[in-house]
Amino acid sequence: MSARKGELTAADIDRGWPFQIALDGALCTGQQSVVQAEFCKGLSRCVRGHSLFHDDKTFVVQCFSLKEDAEKFMNRFGGEWFNPRERGRGNQWNKCS
């Protein structure tokens, strides 16, 4: 997969927004995603997150540049800390080791 000009890469996101929270994908659909987006206005959330698969389950990862903002998000919506180094690489980028 090639990068598109001006698009943030996974490495850019990991450098700029290192505080990442993984949520069960089922908690990030429909109206809940709208509620999360509203809550994050004014927080340091990256405009682009990512998803991953682990144990046959989908997770949505929200990325923040400030630890305090990530903690606020986690306190409100749950989830757990995600270390970007645990994400797969190459054609396995969306899998958690």
PDB file of C-alpha atoms in Angstrom:
ATOM      1  CA  MET A   1       0.000   0.000   0.000  1.00  0.00           C
ATOM      2  CA  SER A   2       1.412   3.361  -0.928  1.00  0.00           C
ATOM      3  CA  ALA A   3       0.970   6.536   1.062  1.00  0.00           C
ATOM      4  CA  ARG A   4      -1.065   9.373  -0.361  1.00  0.00           C
ATOM      5  CA  LYS A   5       0.467  12.810  -0.426  1.00  0.00           C
ATOM      6  CA  GLY A   6      -0.293  14.734   2.751  1.00  0.00           C
ATOM      7  CA  GLU A   7      -1.860  11.760   4.560  1.00  0.00           C
ATOM      8  CA  LEU A   8      -0.604  10.894   8.016  1.00  0.00           C
ATOM      9  CA  THR A   9       1.250   7.600   8.165  1.00  0.00           C
ATOM     10  CA  ALA A  10       1.076   5.204  11.097  1.00  0.00           C
ATOM     11  CA  ALA A  11       4.604   6.286  12.067  1.00  0.00           C
ATOM     12  CA  ASP A  12       3.566   9.973  11.992  1.00  0.00           C
ATOM     13  CA  ILE A  13       0.623   9.218  14.255  1.00  0.00           C
ATOM     14  CA  ASP A  14       2.749   7.196  16.676  1.00  0.00           C
ATOM     15  CA  ARG A  15       5.277  10.054  16.934  1.00  0.00           C
ATOM     16  CA  GLY A  16       2.779  12.903  17.212  1.00  0.00           C
ATOM     17  CA  TRP A  17       0.047  11.173  19.217  1.00  0.00           C
ATOM     18  CA  PRO A  18       1.810   8.544  21.348  1.00  0.00           C
ATOM     19  CA  PHE A  19      -0.904   8.180  24.009  1.00  0.00           C
ATOM     20  CA  GLN A  20      -3.276   5.639  22.529  1.00  0.00           C
ATOM     21  CA  ILE A  21      -6.438   4.047  23.911  1.00  0.00           C
ATOM     22  CA  ALA A  22      -7.910   0.830  22.465  1.00  0.00           C
ATOM     23  CA  LEU A  23     -11.686   0.396  22.703  1.00  0.00           C
ATOM     24  CA  ASP A  24     -13.863  -2.541  21.756  1.00  0.00           C
ATOM     25  CA  GLY A  25     -14.977  -1.795  18.193  1.00  0.00           C
ATOM     26  CA  ALA A  26     -18.619  -2.394  19.134  1.00  0.00           C
ATOM     27  CA  LEU A  27     -18.437   0.673  21.414  1.00  0.00           C
ATOM     28  CA  CYS A  28     -17.406   2.957  18.541  1.00  0.00           C
ATOM     29  CA  THR A  29     -20.277   2.670  16.081  1.00  0.00           C
ATOM     30  CA  GLY A  30     -23.377   4.683  15.333  1.00  0.00           C
ATOM     31  CA  GLN A  31     -24.419   7.300  17.847  1.00  0.00           C
ATOM     32  CA  GLN A  32     -21.609   6.323  20.215  1.00  0.00           C
ATOM     33  CA  SER A  33     -19.005   7.484  17.668  1.00  0.00           C
ATOM     34  CA  VAL A  34     -20.800  10.844  17.473  1.00  0.00           C
ATOM     35  CA  VAL A  35     -20.760  11.146  21.277  1.00  0.00           C
ATOM     36  CA  GLN A  36     -17.036  10.342  21.334  1.00  0.00           C
ATOM     37  CA  ALA A  37     -16.296  12.888  18.606  1.00  0.00           C
ATOM     38  CA  GLU A  38     -18.194  15.589  20.519  1.00  0.00           C
ATOM     39  CA  PHE A  39     -16.370  14.726  23.740  1.00  0.00           C
ATOM     40  CA  CYS A  40     -13.003  14.990  21.971  1.00  0.00           C
ATOM     41  CA  LYS A  41     -13.571  18.504  20.641  1.00  0.00           C
ATOM     42  CA  GLY A  42     -10.867  20.598  22.266  1.00  0.00           C
ATOM     43  CA  LEU A  43      -8.790  17.527  23.187  1.00  0.00           C
ATOM     44  CA  SER A  44      -5.526  16.599  21.485  1.00  0.00           C
ATOM     45  CA  ARG A  45      -7.026  13.658  19.554  1.00  0.00           C
ATOM     46  CA  CYS A  46      -5.578  12.844  16.159  1.00  0.00           C
ATOM     47  CA  VAL A  47      -7.982  13.279  13.263  1.00  0.00           C
ATOM     48  CA  ARG A  48      -7.097   9.774  12.167  1.00  0.00           C
ATOM     49  CA  GLY A  49      -7.057   6.747  14.448  1.00  0.00           C
ATOM     50  CA  HIS A  50      -6.744   3.124  13.463  1.00  0.00           C
ATOM     51  CA  SER A  51      -8.245  -0.257  14.155  1.00  0.00           C
ATOM     52  CA  LEU A  52      -6.703  -3.608  14.912  1.00  0.00           C
ATOM     53  CA  PHE A  53      -7.673  -7.219  15.432  1.00  0.00           C
ATOM     54  CA  HIS A  54      -6.746  -9.369  18.406  1.00  0.00           C
ATOM     55  CA  ASP A  55      -8.264 -12.719  19.454  1.00  0.00           C
ATOM     56  CA  ASP A  56     -10.886 -12.437  16.683  1.00  0.00           C
ATOM     57  CA  LYS A  57     -12.076  -9.106  18.066  1.00  0.00           C
ATOM     58  CA  THR A  58     -11.920  -5.641  16.501  1.00  0.00           C
ATOM     59  CA  PHE A  59     -10.572  -2.686  18.467  1.00  0.00           C
ATOM     60  CA  VAL A  60     -10.616   1.004  17.554  1.00  0.00           C
ATOM     61  CA  VAL A  61      -7.594   2.965  18.726  1.00  0.00           C
ATOM     62  CA  GLN A  62      -7.930   6.660  19.563  1.00  0.00           C
ATOM     63  CA  CYS A  63      -4.645   8.577  19.605  1.00  0.00           C
ATOM     64  CA  PHE A  64      -3.813  11.661  21.699  1.00  0.00           C
ATOM     65  CA  SER A  65      -0.774  13.917  21.917  1.00  0.00           C
ATOM     66  CA  LEU A  66      -1.371  14.693  25.604  1.00  0.00           C
ATOM     67  CA  LYS A  67      -1.542  12.002  28.258  1.00  0.00           C
ATOM     68  CA  GLU A  68      -4.129  13.985  30.251  1.00  0.00           C
ATOM     69  CA  ASP A  69      -6.486  14.003  27.256  1.00  0.00           C
ATOM     70  CA  ALA A  70      -6.081  10.255  26.745  1.00  0.00           C
ATOM     71  CA  GLU A  71      -6.842   9.710  30.428  1.00  0.00           C
ATOM     72  CA  LYS A  72      -9.992  11.882  30.193  1.00  0.00           C
ATOM     73  CA  PHE A  73     -11.151   9.841  27.223  1.00  0.00           C
ATOM     74  CA  MET A  74     -10.425   6.533  28.943  1.00  0.00           C
ATOM     75  CA  ASN A  75     -12.197   7.656  32.140  1.00  0.00           C
ATOM     76  CA  ARG A  76     -15.301   8.564  30.124  1.00  0.00           C
ATOM     77  CA  PHE A  77     -15.456   5.687  27.607  1.00  0.00           C
ATOM     78  CA  GLY A  78     -13.298   2.920  29.055  1.00  0.00           C
ATOM     79  CA  GLY A  79     -10.738   1.064  27.016  1.00  0.00           C
ATOM     80  CA  GLU A  80      -7.132   0.366  27.814  1.00  0.00           C
ATOM     81  CA  TRP A  81      -3.729   1.751  27.006  1.00  0.00           C
ATOM     82  CA  PHE A  82      -2.306   0.574  23.701  1.00  0.00           C
ATOM     83  CA  ASN A  83       1.410   0.530  22.972  1.00  0.00           C
ATOM     84  CA  PRO A  84       1.924   1.246  19.247  1.00  0.00           C
ATOM     85  CA  ARG A  85       4.957  -1.054  19.261  1.00  0.00           C
ATOM     86  CA  GLU A  86       2.574  -3.980  19.724  1.00  0.00           C
ATOM     87  CA  ARG A  87       0.901  -3.334  16.376  1.00  0.00           C
ATOM     88  CA  GLY A  88       1.917  -5.590  13.513  1.00  0.00           C
ATOM     89  CA  ARG A  89       4.088  -4.457  10.628  1.00  0.00           C
ATOM     90  CA  GLY A  90       3.923  -4.871   6.865  1.00  0.00           C
ATOM     91  CA  ASN A  91       0.868  -6.744   5.642  1.00  0.00           C
ATOM     92  CA  GLN A  92       0.063  -7.596   9.297  1.00  0.00           C
ATOM     93  CA  TRP A  93      -0.126  -3.933  10.410  1.00  0.00           C
ATOM     94  CA  ASN A  94      -3.697  -4.293  11.648  1.00  0.00           C
ATOM     95  CA  LYS A  95      -2.981  -7.257  13.912  1.00  0.00           C
ATOM     96  CA  CYS A  96      -1.891  -7.033  17.523  1.00  0.00           C
ATOM     97  CA  SER A  97       0.870  -9.402  18.557  1.00  0.00           C
TER      98      SER A  97
END
